[in-house]
Short mmCIF file of C-alpha atoms in Angstrom, two decimals:
data_model
loop_
_atom_site.label_atom_id
_atom_site.label_comp_id
_atom_site.label_asym_id
_atom_site.label_seq_id
_atom_site.Cartn_x
_atom_site.Cartn_y
_atom_site.Cartn_z
CA MET O 1 -62.21 19.09 -191.71
CA ARG O 2 -58.78 20.62 -192.56
CA VAL O 3 -57.35 23.49 -194.53
CA ILE O 4 -55.44 22.21 -197.50
CA THR O 5 -52.80 24.91 -198.07
CA GLY O 6 -51.89 28.54 -197.52
CA LYS O 7 -51.62 30.60 -194.38
CA TYR O 8 -53.70 28.13 -192.28
CA LYS O 9 -52.47 24.90 -193.97
CA GLY O 10 -53.01 21.89 -191.82
CA ARG O 11 -55.35 23.41 -189.42
CA HIS O 12 -57.99 20.99 -188.24
CA PHE O 13 -61.59 21.74 -187.19
CA ASP O 14 -63.82 19.09 -185.63
CA ILE O 15 -67.29 19.19 -187.03
CA PRO O 16 -70.21 18.30 -184.56
CA ARG O 17 -71.72 14.91 -185.30
CA SER O 18 -75.26 16.51 -185.15
CA PHE O 19 -74.45 18.58 -188.33
CA LYS O 20 -76.41 17.67 -191.53
CA ALA O 21 -74.05 19.60 -193.73
CA ARG O 22 -71.23 17.50 -195.42
CA PRO O 23 -68.01 19.39 -196.08
CA THR O 24 -66.47 19.06 -199.43
CA THR O 25 -64.05 16.15 -199.05
CA ASP O 26 -60.33 17.05 -198.75
CA PHE O 27 -59.60 15.04 -202.00
CA ALA O 28 -62.33 16.97 -204.02
CA LYS O 29 -61.35 20.32 -202.44
CA GLU O 30 -57.70 19.91 -203.16
CA ASN O 31 -58.38 18.91 -206.79
CA ILE O 32 -60.91 21.63 -207.55
CA PHE O 33 -58.71 24.36 -206.11
CA ASN O 34 -55.92 23.12 -208.30
CA VAL O 35 -58.25 23.72 -211.27
CA LEU O 36 -59.66 27.00 -210.30
CA ILE O 37 -56.28 28.62 -209.66
CA GLN O 38 -55.84 28.34 -213.42
CA TYR O 39 -58.76 30.57 -213.83
CA VAL O 40 -58.53 33.16 -210.78
CA ASP O 41 -55.71 34.60 -208.85
CA LEU O 42 -56.98 34.03 -205.37
CA GLU O 43 -54.38 36.53 -203.84
CA GLY O 44 -56.27 39.67 -203.20
CA ALA O 45 -59.60 38.23 -204.80
CA GLN O 46 -63.05 38.96 -203.50
CA ALA O 47 -64.92 35.70 -203.08
CA LEU O 48 -68.41 34.58 -202.17
CA ASP O 49 -69.11 31.18 -200.61
CA LEU O 50 -72.85 30.37 -200.97
CA PHE O 51 -74.31 27.69 -198.76
CA SER O 52 -71.20 27.75 -196.55
CA GLY O 53 -72.24 24.83 -194.50
CA THR O 54 -69.17 23.93 -192.28
CA GLY O 55 -67.22 26.89 -193.65
CA SER O 56 -64.56 24.66 -195.21
CA ILE O 57 -64.43 26.58 -198.36
CA THR O 58 -64.41 29.92 -196.68
CA LEU O 59 -61.42 28.89 -194.53
CA GLU O 60 -59.62 27.63 -197.64
CA LEU O 61 -60.29 30.89 -199.49
CA LEU O 62 -58.91 32.94 -196.58
CA SER O 63 -55.87 30.67 -196.23
CA ARG O 64 -55.06 31.21 -199.92
CA GLY O 65 -55.12 34.98 -199.68
CA CYS O 66 -58.48 36.28 -200.69
CA ARG O 67 -58.83 39.89 -199.70
CA GLN O 68 -62.50 39.29 -198.87
CA VAL O 69 -64.78 36.32 -198.42
CA VAL O 70 -68.52 36.68 -197.97
CA SER O 71 -69.80 33.51 -196.38
CA ILE O 72 -73.55 32.88 -196.55
CA GLU O 73 -75.14 30.22 -194.30
CA LEU O 74 -78.76 30.08 -193.10
CA ASP O 75 -78.52 27.40 -190.48
CA ARG O 76 -77.97 28.98 -187.04
CA ASP O 77 -75.72 26.16 -185.68
CA HIS O 78 -73.60 26.00 -188.91
CA HIS O 79 -73.23 29.89 -188.93
CA ARG O 80 -72.11 29.71 -185.19
CA PHE O 81 -69.60 26.95 -186.07
CA ILE O 82 -68.05 29.10 -188.97
CA CYS O 83 -67.82 32.00 -186.61
CA ASP O 84 -66.01 29.89 -184.04
CA CYS O 85 -63.61 28.56 -186.70
CA LEU O 86 -62.85 32.16 -187.73
CA LYS O 87 -62.13 33.12 -184.14
CA LYS O 88 -59.71 30.13 -183.88
CA ILE O 89 -57.62 31.47 -186.73
CA ASN O 90 -58.07 35.16 -185.51
CA ALA O 91 -59.93 36.13 -188.66
CA ASP O 92 -63.23 37.12 -186.87
CA GLY O 93 -64.06 40.77 -186.82
CA THR O 94 -61.60 41.54 -189.81
CA SER O 95 -62.65 43.09 -192.99
CA ALA O 96 -61.34 39.89 -194.84
CA VAL O 97 -64.35 37.84 -193.95
CA GLN O 98 -68.14 38.49 -193.46
CA PRO O 99 -70.05 35.44 -192.17
CA LEU O 100 -73.60 36.29 -192.68
CA ARG O 101 -76.52 34.14 -191.45
CA ALA O 102 -78.75 34.62 -194.46
CA ASP O 103 -80.82 32.86 -197.00
CA ALA O 104 -78.53 32.28 -200.18
CA PHE O 105 -81.44 33.08 -202.54
CA ARG O 106 -82.33 36.30 -200.97
CA PHE O 107 -78.72 37.27 -200.83
CA MET O 108 -78.19 36.63 -204.42
CA LYS O 109 -81.34 38.57 -205.36
CA THR O 110 -80.33 41.64 -203.41
CA CYS O 111 -76.52 41.68 -203.53
CA HIS O 112 -75.02 44.56 -205.51
CA GLN O 113 -71.39 43.51 -205.15
CA GLN O 114 -69.41 41.57 -207.79
CA PHE O 115 -66.91 38.83 -207.01
CA ASP O 116 -63.95 37.30 -208.59
CA LEU O 117 -65.05 33.87 -207.42
CA ILE O 118 -68.31 32.34 -206.28
CA PHE O 119 -68.18 28.92 -204.78
CA ALA O 120 -71.69 27.47 -204.49
CA ASP O 121 -72.39 24.20 -202.75
CA PRO O 122 -76.08 23.85 -202.14
CA PRO O 123 -77.70 20.88 -200.60
CA TYR O 124 -77.92 18.31 -203.57
CA ALA O 125 -81.56 17.68 -203.00
CA LEU O 126 -82.64 21.36 -203.15
CA PRO O 127 -85.29 21.75 -205.62
CA GLU O 128 -84.07 25.15 -206.79
CA LEU O 129 -80.57 23.94 -207.29
CA PRO O 130 -80.70 24.14 -211.17
CA THR O 131 -81.61 27.79 -211.01
CA ILE O 132 -78.50 28.93 -209.17
CA PRO O 133 -76.21 29.61 -212.08
CA ASP O 134 -78.88 31.60 -213.91
CA ILE O 135 -79.57 33.73 -210.87
CA ILE O 136 -75.83 34.47 -210.47
CA PHE O 137 -75.57 35.55 -214.02
CA GLN O 138 -78.89 37.55 -214.16
CA LYS O 139 -77.90 39.40 -211.01
CA ASN O 140 -74.40 40.14 -212.51
CA LEU O 141 -72.68 38.86 -209.37
CA LEU O 142 -69.48 37.91 -211.15
CA LYS O 143 -66.70 40.31 -212.28
CA PRO O 144 -66.11 40.09 -216.05
CA GLU O 145 -63.28 37.52 -215.77
CA GLY O 146 -65.01 35.93 -212.51
CA LEU O 147 -65.47 32.24 -212.03
CA LEU O 148 -68.46 30.31 -210.45
CA VAL O 149 -67.65 27.03 -209.01
CA PHE O 150 -70.82 25.08 -208.60
CA GLU O 151 -70.88 21.78 -206.61
CA HIS O 152 -73.73 19.40 -207.38
CA GLY O 153 -74.84 15.78 -207.56
CA LYS O 154 -74.38 13.51 -210.67
CA ASP O 155 -77.87 13.99 -211.55
CA HIS O 156 -77.40 17.47 -212.99
CA ASP O 157 -75.80 18.40 -216.28
CA PHE O 158 -74.97 22.09 -216.97
CA SER O 159 -72.93 21.62 -220.16
CA ALA O 160 -75.66 23.30 -222.22
CA HIS O 161 -75.66 26.40 -220.11
CA PRO O 162 -74.37 29.53 -222.07
CA HIS O 163 -71.69 30.36 -219.38
CA PHE O 164 -70.57 26.80 -218.90
CA LEU O 165 -66.66 26.21 -219.11
CA GLU O 166 -66.14 22.64 -217.84
CA HIS O 167 -67.21 19.87 -215.55
CA ARG O 168 -65.04 17.98 -213.08
CA SER O 169 -65.87 14.89 -211.05
CA TYR O 170 -64.01 13.59 -207.89
CA GLY O 171 -65.75 10.36 -206.68
CA SER O 172 -69.33 11.35 -205.91
CA VAL O 173 -68.56 15.17 -205.96
CA ASN O 174 -69.31 17.01 -209.13
CA PHE O 175 -68.26 20.57 -210.08
CA SER O 176 -69.31 22.74 -212.95
CA LEU O 177 -67.33 25.78 -213.80
CA PHE O 178 -68.89 28.88 -215.32
CA ARG O 179 -67.60 32.12 -216.56
#
């Protein structure tokens, strides 16, 4: 796993082979970030990384200048890995990042903060996956001009959602953008 651009550009982090989480591929990550910077100025933005997995998106957001990144990951080993990566770039313990070991659904339902950008990459087989955009909008987690980037498998189509903006596909990785 590597950071594509920004302050930590080129930094590599070795993911343990035992991990079930799959980081967003470099190809897909680079392309979706090229799209989302048309919608959101990341410099100074407040971002939420739901279902953080390996922390790849959290690291990319920090590298690109986000003022605050809240990283939500339930798995103990994955959360520890994210914290270790943050230590390696000297970002641990700063106000710029909050790596929380928490259930993403509970977090969404109790969070009172709004974000400029929410990146959600749940497990593709998660039964509740289709409800995530609705929860985010019902709980008013996005700022008025905020953007939700939702990674999902090819079996889901969100084009009828009232907040849907566009869909991008990079190989087997699909992103739906909402505002």
